[in-house]
Tab-separated table of C-alpha atoms and ligand atoms in Angstrom:
chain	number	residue	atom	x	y	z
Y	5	UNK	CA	-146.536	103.540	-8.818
Y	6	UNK	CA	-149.805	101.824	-7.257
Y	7	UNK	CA	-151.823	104.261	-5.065
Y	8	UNK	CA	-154.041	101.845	-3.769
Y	9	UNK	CA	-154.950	100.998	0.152
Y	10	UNK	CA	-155.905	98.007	-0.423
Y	11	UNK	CA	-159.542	97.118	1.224
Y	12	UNK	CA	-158.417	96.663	4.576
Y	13	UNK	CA	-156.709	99.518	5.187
Y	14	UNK	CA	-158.229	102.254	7.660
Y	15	UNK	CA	-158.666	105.463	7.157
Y	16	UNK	CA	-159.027	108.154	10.119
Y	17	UNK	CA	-158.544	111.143	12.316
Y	18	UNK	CA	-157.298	111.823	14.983
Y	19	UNK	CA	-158.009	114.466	18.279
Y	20	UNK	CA	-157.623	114.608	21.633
Y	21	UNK	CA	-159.377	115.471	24.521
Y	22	UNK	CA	-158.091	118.805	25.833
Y	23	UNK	CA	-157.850	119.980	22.428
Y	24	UNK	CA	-161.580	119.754	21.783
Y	25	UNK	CA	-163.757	118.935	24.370
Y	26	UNK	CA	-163.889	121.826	26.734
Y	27	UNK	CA	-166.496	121.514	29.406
Y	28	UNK	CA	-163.754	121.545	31.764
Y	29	UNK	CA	-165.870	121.884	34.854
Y	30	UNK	CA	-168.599	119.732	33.810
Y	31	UNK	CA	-170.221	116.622	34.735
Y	32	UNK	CA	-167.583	116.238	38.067
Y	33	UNK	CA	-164.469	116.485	35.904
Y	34	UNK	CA	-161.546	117.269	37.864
Y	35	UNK	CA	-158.584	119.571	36.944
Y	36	UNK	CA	-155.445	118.634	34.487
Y	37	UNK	CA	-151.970	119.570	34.865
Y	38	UNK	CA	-152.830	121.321	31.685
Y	39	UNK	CA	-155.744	123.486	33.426
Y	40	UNK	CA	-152.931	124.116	35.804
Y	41	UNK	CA	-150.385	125.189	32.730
Y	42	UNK	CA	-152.592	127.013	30.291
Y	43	UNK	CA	-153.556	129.369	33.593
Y	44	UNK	CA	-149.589	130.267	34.046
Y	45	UNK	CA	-149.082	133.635	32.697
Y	46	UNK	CA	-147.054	133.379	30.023
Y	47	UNK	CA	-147.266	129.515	29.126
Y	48	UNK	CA	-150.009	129.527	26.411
Y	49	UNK	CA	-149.540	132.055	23.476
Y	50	UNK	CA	-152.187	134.537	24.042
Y	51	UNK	CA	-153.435	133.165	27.377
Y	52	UNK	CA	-155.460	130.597	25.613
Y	53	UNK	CA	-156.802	127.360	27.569
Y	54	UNK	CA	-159.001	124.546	27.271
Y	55	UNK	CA	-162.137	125.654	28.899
Y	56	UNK	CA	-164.059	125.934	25.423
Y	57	UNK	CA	-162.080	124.655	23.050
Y	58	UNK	CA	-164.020	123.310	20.073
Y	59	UNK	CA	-166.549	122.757	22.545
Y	60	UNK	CA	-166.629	119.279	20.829
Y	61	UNK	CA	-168.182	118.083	24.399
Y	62	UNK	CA	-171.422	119.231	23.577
Y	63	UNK	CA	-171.295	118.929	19.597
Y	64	UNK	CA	-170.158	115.664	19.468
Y	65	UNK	CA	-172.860	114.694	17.677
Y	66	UNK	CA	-172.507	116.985	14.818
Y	67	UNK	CA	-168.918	116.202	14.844
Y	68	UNK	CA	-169.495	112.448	14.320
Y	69	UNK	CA	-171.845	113.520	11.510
Y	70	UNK	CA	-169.139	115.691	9.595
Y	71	UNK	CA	-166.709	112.485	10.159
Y	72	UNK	CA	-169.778	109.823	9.031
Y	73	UNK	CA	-170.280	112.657	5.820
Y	74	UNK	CA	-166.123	112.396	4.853
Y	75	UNK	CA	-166.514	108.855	4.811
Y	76	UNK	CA	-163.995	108.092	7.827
Y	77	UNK	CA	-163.966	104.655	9.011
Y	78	UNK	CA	-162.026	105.254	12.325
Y	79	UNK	CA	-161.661	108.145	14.639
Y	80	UNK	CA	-159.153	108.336	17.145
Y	81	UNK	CA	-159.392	110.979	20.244
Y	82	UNK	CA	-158.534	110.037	23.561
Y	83	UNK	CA	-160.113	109.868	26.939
Y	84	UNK	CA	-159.916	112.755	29.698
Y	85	UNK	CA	-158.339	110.308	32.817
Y	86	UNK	CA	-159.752	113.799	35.080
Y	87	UNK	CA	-163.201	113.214	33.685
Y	88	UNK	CA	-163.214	109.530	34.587
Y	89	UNK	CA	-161.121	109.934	37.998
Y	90	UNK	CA	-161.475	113.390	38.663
Y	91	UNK	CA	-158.630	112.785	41.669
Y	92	UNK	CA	-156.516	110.402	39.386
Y	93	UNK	CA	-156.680	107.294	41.676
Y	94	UNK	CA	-160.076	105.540	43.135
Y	95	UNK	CA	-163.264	107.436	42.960
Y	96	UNK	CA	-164.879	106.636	39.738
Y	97	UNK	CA	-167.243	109.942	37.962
Y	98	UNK	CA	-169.396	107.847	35.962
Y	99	UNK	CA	-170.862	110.960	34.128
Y	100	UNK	CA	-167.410	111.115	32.538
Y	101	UNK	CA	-167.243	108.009	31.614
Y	102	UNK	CA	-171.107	108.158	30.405
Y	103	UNK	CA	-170.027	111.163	27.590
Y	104	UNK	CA	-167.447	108.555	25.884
Y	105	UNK	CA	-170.420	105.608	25.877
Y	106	UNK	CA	-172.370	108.010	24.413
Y	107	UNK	CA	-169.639	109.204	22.202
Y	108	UNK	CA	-168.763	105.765	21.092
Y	109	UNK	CA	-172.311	104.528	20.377
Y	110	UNK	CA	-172.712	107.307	18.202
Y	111	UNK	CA	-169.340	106.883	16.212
Y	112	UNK	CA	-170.828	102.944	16.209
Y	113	UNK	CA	-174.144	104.165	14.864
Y	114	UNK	CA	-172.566	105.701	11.900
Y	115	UNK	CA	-170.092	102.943	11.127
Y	116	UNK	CA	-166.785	104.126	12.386
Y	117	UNK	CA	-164.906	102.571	14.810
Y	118	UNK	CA	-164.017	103.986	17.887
Y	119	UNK	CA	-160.148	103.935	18.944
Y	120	UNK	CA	-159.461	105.921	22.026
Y	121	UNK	CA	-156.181	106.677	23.628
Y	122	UNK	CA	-156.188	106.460	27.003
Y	123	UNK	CA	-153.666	108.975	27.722
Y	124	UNK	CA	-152.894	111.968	25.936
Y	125	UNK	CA	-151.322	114.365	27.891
Y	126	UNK	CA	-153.927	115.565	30.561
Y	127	UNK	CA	-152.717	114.019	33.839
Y	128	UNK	CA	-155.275	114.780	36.831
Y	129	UNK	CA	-153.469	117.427	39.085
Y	130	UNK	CA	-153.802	115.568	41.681
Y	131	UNK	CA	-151.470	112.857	40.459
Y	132	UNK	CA	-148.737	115.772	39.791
Y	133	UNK	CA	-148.746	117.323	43.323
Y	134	UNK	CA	-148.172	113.890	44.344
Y	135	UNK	CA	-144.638	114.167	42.319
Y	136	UNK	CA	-146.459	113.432	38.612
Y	137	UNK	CA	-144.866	111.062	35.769
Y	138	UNK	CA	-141.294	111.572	37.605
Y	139	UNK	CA	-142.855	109.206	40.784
Y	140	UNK	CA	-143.313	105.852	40.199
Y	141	UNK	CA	-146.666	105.159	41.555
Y	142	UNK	CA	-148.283	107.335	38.348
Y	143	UNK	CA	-147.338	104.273	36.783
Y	144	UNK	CA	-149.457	102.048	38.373
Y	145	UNK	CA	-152.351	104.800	38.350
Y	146	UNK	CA	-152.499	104.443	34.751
Y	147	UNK	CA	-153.342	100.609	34.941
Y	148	UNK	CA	-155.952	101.302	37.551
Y	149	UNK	CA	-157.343	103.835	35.290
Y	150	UNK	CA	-157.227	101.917	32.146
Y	151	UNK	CA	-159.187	98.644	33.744
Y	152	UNK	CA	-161.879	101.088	34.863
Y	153	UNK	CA	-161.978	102.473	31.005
Y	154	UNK	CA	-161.597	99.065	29.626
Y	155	UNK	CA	-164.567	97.504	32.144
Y	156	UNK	CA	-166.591	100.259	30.780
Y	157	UNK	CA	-166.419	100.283	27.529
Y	158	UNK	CA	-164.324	97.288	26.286
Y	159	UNK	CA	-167.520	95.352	24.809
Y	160	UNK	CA	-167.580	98.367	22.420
Y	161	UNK	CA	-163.864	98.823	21.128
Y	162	UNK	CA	-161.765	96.900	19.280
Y	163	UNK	CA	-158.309	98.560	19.661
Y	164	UNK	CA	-156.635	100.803	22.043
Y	165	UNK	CA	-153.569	102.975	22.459
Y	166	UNK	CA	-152.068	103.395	25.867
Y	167	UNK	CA	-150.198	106.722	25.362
Y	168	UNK	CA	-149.495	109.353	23.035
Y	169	UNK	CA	-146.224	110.491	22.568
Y	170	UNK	CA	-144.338	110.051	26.192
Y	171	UNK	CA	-141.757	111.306	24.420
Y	172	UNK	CA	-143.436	114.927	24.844
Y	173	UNK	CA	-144.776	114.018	28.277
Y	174	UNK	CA	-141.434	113.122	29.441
Y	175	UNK	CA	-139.186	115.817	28.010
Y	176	UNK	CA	-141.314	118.660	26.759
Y	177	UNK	CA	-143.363	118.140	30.047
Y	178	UNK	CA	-140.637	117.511	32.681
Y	179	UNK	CA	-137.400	118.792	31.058
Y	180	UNK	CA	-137.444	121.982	28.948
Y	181	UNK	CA	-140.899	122.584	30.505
Y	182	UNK	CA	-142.716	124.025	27.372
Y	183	UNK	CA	-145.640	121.930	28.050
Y	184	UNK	CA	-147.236	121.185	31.206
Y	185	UNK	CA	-146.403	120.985	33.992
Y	186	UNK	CA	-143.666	123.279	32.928
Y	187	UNK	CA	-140.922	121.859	35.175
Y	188	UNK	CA	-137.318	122.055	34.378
Y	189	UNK	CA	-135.878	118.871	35.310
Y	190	UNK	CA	-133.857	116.747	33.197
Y	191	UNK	CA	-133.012	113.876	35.655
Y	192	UNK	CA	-136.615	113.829	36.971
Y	193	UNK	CA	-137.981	113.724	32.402
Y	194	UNK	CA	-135.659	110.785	32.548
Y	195	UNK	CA	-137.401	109.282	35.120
Y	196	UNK	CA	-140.740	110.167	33.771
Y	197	UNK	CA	-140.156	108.734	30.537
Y	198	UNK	CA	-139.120	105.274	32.700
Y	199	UNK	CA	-142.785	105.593	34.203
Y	200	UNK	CA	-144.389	106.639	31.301
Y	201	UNK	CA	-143.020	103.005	29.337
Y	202	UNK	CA	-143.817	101.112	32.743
Y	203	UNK	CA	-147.638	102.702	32.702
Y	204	UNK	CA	-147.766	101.422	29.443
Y	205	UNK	CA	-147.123	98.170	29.948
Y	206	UNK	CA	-149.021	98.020	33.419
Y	207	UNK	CA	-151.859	99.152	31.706
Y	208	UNK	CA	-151.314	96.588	29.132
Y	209	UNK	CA	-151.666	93.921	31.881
Y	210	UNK	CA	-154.664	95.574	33.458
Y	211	UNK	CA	-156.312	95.523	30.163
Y	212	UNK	CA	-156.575	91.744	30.022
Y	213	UNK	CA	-154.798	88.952	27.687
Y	214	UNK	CA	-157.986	89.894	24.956
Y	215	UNK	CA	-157.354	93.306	24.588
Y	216	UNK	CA	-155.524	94.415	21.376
Y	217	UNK	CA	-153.504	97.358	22.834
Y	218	UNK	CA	-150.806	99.194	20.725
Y	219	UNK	CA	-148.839	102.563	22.031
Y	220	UNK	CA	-148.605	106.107	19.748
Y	221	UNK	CA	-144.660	107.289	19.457
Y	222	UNK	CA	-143.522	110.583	17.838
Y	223	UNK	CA	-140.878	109.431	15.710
Y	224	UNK	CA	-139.062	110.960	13.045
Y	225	UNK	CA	-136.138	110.278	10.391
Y	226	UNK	CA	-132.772	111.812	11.847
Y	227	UNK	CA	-129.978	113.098	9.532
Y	228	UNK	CA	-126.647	114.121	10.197
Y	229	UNK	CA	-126.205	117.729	8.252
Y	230	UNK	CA	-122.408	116.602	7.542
Y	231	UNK	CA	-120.262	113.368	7.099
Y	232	UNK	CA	-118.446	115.081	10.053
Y	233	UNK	CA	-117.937	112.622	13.280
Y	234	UNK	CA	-119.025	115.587	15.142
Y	235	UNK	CA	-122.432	115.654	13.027
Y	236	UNK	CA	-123.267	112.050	12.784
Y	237	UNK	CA	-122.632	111.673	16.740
Y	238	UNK	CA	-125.357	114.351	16.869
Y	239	UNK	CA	-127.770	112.480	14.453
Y	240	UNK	CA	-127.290	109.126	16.965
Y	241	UNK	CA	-127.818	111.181	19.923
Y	242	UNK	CA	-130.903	112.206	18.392
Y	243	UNK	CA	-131.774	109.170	17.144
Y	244	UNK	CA	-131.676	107.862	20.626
Y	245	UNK	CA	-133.107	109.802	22.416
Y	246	UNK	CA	-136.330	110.524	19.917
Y	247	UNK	CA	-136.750	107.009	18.430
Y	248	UNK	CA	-134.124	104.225	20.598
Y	249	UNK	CA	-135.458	105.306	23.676
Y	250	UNK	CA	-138.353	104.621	23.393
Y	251	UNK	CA	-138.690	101.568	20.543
Y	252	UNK	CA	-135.819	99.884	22.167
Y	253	UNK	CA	-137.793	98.911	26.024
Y	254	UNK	CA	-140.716	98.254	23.978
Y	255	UNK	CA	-139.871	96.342	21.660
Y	256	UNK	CA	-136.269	94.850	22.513
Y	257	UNK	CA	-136.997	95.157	26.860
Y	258	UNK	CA	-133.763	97.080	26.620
Y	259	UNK	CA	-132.751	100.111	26.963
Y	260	UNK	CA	-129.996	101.353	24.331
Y	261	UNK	CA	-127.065	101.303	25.741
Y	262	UNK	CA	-125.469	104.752	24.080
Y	263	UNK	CA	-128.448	106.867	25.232
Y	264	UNK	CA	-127.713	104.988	28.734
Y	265	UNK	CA	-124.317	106.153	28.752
Y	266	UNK	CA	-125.260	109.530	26.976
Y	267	UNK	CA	-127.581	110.261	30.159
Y	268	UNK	CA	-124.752	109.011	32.722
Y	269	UNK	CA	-124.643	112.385	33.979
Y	270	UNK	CA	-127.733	113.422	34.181
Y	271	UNK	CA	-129.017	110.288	35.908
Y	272	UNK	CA	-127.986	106.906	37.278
Y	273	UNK	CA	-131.174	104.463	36.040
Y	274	UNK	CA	-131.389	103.882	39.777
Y	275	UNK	CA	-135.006	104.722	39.297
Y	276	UNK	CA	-135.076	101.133	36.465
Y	277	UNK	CA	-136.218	98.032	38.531
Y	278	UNK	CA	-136.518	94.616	38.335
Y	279	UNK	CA	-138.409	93.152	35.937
Y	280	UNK	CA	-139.855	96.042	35.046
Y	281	UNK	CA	-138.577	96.229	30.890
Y	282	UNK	CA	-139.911	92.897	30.836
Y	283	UNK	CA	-143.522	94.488	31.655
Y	284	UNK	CA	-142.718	97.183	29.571
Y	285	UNK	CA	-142.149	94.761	26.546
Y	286	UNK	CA	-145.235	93.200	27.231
Y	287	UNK	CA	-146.253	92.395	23.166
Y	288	UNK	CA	-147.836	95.427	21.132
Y	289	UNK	CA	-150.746	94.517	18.808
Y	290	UNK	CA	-149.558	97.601	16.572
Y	291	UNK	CA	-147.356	100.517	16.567
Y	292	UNK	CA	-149.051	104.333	16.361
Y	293	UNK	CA	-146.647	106.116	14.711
Y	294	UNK	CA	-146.968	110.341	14.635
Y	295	UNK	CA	-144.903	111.701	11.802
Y	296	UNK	CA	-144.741	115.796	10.759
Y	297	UNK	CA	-141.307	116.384	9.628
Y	298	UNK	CA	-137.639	114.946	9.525
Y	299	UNK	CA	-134.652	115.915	11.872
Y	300	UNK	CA	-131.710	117.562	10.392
Y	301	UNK	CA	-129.218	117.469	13.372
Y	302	UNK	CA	-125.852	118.985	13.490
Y	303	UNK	CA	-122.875	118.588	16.500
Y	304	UNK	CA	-120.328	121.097	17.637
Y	305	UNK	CA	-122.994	123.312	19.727
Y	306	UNK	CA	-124.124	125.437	20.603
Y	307	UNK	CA	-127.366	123.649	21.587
Y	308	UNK	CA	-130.627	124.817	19.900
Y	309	UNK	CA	-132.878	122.934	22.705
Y	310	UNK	CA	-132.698	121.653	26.548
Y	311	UNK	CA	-135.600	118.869	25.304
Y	312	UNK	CA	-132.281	116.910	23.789
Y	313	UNK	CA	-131.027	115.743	27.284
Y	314	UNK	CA	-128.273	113.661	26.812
Y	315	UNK	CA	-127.329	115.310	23.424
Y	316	UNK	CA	-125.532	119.243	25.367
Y	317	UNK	CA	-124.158	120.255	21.872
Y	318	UNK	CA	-126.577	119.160	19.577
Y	319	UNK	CA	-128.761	121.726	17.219
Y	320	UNK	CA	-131.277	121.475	14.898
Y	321	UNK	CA	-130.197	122.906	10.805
Y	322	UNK	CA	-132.094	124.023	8.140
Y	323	UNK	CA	-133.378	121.802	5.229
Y	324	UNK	CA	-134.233	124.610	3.522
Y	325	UNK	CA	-137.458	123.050	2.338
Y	326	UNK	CA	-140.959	125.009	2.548
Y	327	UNK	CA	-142.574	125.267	5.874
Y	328	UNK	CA	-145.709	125.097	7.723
Y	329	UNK	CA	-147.444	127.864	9.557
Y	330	UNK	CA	-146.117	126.249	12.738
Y	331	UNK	CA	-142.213	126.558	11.443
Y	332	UNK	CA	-141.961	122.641	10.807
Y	333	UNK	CA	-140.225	122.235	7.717
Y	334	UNK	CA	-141.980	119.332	5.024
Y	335	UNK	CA	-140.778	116.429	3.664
Y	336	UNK	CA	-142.466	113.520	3.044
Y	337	UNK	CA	-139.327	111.552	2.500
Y	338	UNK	CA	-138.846	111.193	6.213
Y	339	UNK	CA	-141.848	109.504	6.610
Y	340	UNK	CA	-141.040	106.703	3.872
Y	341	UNK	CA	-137.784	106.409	5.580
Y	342	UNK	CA	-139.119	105.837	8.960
Y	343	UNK	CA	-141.570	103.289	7.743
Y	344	UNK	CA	-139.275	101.393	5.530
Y	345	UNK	CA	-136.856	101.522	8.791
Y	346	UNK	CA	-139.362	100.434	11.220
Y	347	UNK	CA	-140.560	97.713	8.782
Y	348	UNK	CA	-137.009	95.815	8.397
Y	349	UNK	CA	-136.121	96.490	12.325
Y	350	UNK	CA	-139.629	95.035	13.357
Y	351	UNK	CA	-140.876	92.928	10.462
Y	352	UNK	CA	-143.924	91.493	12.008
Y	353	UNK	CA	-145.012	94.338	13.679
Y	354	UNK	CA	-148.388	96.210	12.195
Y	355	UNK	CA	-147.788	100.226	11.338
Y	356	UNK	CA	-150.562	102.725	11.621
Y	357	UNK	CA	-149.478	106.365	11.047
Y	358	UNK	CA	-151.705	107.717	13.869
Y	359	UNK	CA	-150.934	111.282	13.204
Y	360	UNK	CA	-149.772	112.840	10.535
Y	361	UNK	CA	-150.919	116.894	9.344
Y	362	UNK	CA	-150.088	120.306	8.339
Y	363	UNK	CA	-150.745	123.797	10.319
Y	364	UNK	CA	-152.045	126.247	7.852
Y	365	UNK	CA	-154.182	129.385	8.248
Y	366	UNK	CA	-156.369	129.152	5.440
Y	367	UNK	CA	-160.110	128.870	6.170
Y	368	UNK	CA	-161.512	127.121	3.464
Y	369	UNK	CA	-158.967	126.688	0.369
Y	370	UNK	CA	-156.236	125.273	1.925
Y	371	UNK	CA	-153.686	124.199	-0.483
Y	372	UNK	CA	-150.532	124.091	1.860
Y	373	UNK	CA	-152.782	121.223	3.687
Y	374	UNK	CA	-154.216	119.402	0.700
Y	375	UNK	CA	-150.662	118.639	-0.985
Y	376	UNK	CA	-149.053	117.697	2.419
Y	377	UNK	CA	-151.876	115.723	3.040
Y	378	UNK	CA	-151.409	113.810	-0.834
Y	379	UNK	CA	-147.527	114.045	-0.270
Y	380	UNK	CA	-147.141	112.164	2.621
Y	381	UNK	CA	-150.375	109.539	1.821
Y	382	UNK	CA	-148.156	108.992	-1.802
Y	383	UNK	CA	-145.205	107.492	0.386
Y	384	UNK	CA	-147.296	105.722	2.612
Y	385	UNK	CA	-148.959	104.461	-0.927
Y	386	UNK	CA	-145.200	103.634	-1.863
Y	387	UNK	CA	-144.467	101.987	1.824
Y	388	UNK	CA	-147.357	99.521	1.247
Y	389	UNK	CA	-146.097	98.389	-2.005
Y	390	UNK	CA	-142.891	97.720	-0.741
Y	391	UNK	CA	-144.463	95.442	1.643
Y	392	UNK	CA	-144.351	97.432	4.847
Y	393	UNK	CA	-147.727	96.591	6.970
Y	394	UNK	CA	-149.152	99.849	7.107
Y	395	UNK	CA	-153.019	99.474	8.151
Y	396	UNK	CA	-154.056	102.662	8.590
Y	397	UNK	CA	-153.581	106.227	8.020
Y	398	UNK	CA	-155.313	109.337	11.032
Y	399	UNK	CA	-154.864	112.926	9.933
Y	400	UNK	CA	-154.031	115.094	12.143
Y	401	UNK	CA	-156.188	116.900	12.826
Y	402	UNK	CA	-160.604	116.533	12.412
Y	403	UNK	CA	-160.635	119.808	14.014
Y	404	UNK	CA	-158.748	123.145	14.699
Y	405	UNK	CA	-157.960	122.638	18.028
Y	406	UNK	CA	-156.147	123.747	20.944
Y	407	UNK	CA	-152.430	123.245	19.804
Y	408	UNK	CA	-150.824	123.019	23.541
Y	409	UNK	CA	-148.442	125.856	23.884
Y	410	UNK	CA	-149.564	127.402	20.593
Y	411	UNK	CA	-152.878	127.985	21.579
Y	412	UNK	CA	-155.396	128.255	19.170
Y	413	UNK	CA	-153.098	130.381	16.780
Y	414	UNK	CA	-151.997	127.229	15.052
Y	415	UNK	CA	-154.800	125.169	12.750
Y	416	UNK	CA	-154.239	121.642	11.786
Y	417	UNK	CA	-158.071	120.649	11.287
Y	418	UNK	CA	-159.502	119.634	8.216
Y	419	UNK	CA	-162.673	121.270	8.961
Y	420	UNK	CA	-162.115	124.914	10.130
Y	421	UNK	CA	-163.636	126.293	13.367
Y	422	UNK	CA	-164.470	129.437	13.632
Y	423	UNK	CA	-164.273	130.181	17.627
Y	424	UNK	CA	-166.555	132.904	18.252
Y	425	UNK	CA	-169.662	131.152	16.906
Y	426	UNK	CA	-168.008	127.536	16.969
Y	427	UNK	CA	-169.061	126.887	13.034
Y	428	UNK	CA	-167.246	123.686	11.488
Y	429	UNK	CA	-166.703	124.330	7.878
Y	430	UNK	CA	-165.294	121.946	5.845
Y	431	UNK	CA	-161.798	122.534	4.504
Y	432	UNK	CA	-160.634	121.564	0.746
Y	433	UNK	CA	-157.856	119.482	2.302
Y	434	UNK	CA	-161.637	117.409	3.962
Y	435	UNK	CA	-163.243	117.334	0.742
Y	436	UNK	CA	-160.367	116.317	-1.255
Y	437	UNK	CA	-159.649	113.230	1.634
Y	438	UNK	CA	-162.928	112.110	1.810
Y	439	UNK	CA	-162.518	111.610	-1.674
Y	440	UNK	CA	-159.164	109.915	-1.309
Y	441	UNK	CA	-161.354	107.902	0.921
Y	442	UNK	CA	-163.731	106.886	-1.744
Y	443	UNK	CA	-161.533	105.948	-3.991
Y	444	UNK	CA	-159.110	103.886	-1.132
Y	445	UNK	CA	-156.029	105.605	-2.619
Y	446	UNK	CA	-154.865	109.208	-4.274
M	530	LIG	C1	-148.560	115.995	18.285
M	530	LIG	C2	-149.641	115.814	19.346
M	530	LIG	C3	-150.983	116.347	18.934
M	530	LIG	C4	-150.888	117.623	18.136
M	530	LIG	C5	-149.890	117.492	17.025
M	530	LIG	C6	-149.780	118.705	16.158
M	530	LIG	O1	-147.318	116.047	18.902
M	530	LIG	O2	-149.790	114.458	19.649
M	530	LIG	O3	-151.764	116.475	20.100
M	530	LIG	O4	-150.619	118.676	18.977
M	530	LIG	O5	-148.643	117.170	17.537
């Protein structure tokens, strides 16, 4: 087996801004729906929120020194829309958008490219008292935001990502409410999703024919635990929902037609206009893909999870392989399946994995992380020599960070934080990519 990158290929991490920055009343940034959420009794474990995080605001700096030090040739984080409009539509805080100039010129300085994402996750409050991703016009917020990012900084950056994950926005965000804003709403997480894909691609447009704009999707490998029809109906449920949904508008301006008539009674698609999956499908430079473990789906209910509108009887089984701290089970094999899937569905289309990572506790010798981290490179190793154009690989994550409704209990970074003195120590799972790095393979 080869284990080599070739020269081109780009090696990362990845953050995001909530996670890290902190400074969440600084230089005229305005609140987040997840300001709003982590300040709900009851939504964060242990009544954790942003405000410090890993305070990555004010050390970004050192933190772009630890990344120049690892030999990283790409960092990807994404941009606080409440720092840059702190009401979510017109006035423009140009301190905000000053910290990610100075941010990027730094990351420039030491030879790494920037790649932000414009949106991951922390919509301005404003925007969700005014009905959030389930009204239409947060759509065409997004674009005005994103041509005020792009005029800022687009002399600077060579690729962007739109979103991350509206898959979570949508349905973690708007129908089982685990993440902010915590509402309950499948028909209105159907709609958001619809808004979420239409942002996208309005954002796309604002951006300008010269920008090389791609989109970040959390998709995963589905299996059917059984051969049995009740099983497999489960696994295409899942399937479409997870994966269809959302590959399907962008790629095929379509919508699949079994999810469609999976969600019949939860909503009518009155919400879909004209013309707008042909903006949706507006051409993506590359596809972000965010992989952390397969699906192993069975049918017959009882449910496990409202997230899986459209899917009432559908629950998750056990693969009975070894698990992270965070309860996702690992398996590398999904990952080489969902490339090698993507690949023959969408031959042309370039592949970064734009997340990929392990939660373990360890502070410094963390084993867990370093073979998960080898595992899953291997098949990516193996996906490349089977001719799949993967460019680019961003672990998940630089830093312990703020893991949404987790808190900080959960640790994906590479380099360890320590919060009470907010010390970055390097992990063994950084040392041992860094020199994965060096080498440009395992
Ligand atoms: C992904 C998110 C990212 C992080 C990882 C663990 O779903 O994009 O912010 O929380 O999971």
């Amino acid at each position: 087996m080869s284990k080599s990158f070739g020269p081109d290929f780009l090696w990362g991490a990845a953050t995001s801004s909530y996670q890290i920055e902190g400074a969440i009343h600084e230089d005229g940034r305005g609140p987040s729906i997840w300001d709003a959420f982590a300040a709900t009794r009851g939504k964060v474990a242990n009544g954790d929120t942003g405000a410090v995080a890993a305070d990555h605001y004010h050390r970004y700096r050192e933190d772009v020194a630890l990344m120049a030090g690892l030999g990283l040739q790409a960092y990807r984080f994404s941009i606080a829309w409440p720092r840059v409009q702190p009401c979510g539509s017109g006035r423009i805080e140009q301190r905000g958008l000053d910290f990610y100039r100075r941010l990027i010129d730094t990351l420039l300085e030491a030879g790494i490219q920037p790649w932000p994402t414009l949106y991951h996750w922390d919509l301005p409050e404003p925007l969700e008292d005014a009905g959030g991703w389930p009204a239409r016009d947060t759509a065409q917020r997004l674009a005005e935001y994103a041509a005020v990012v792009h005029d800022a900084v687009s002399d600077r950056v060579e690729r962007w990502t739109t979103l991350n994950e509206p898959w979570c926005s949508a349905f973690l965000g708007y129908a089982t409410g685990r993440h902010a804003p915590g509402r309950a709403e499948p028909a209105q997480a159907v709609r958001a999703a619809h808004h979420l894909l239409l942002g996208h691609g309005l954002a796309v447009q604002a951006m300008g024919e010269d920008a090389r704009v791609g989109i970040t999707l959390n998709l995963t490998d589905v299996s059917p635990l059984t051969g049995s029809p009740d099983d497999l109906d489960a696994a295409r449920r899942i399937d479409g929902m997870q994966n269809r949904f959302f590959l399907d508008p962008l790629l095929h301006g379509a919508y699949p037609e079994d999810v469609v008539d999976d969600l019949r009674e939860v909503t009518t698609f009155e919400h879909v206009r004209e013309g707008d999956l042909k903006t949706i499908a507006a051409p993506l430079d590359f596809l972000g893909v965010n992989y952390y473990s397969p699906m192993l789906v069975a049918g017959g209910g009882p449910h496990t999870e409202t997230a899986y509108v459209g899917s009432p009887s559908v629950r998750y089984a056990d693969g009975g392989r070894p698990r992270t701290s965070i309860g996702w089970e690992v398996d590398e094999g999904g990952l080489l399946a969902l490339l090698l899937r993507l690949h023959s569905e969408y031959p042309a289309l370039p592949l970064y994995v734009t997340e990929n990572g392990a939660a373990f506790d360890d502070e410094v010798h963390d084993s867990g992380r370093v073979s998960y981290l080898e595992n899953h490179l291997g098949v990516c190793a193996r996906a490349v020599e089977q001719g799949v154009p993967l460019k680019g690989y961003f672990v998940w994550s630089l830093l312990d960070n703020f893991e949404w409704a987790y808190g900080y209990a959960q640790r994906f970074g590479i380099v360890h934080i320590d919060y009470a003195t907010q010390r970055r120590t390097l992990r063994d799972s950084a040392r041992r990519y860094a020199d994965i790095i060096a080498r440009g393979g395992l």
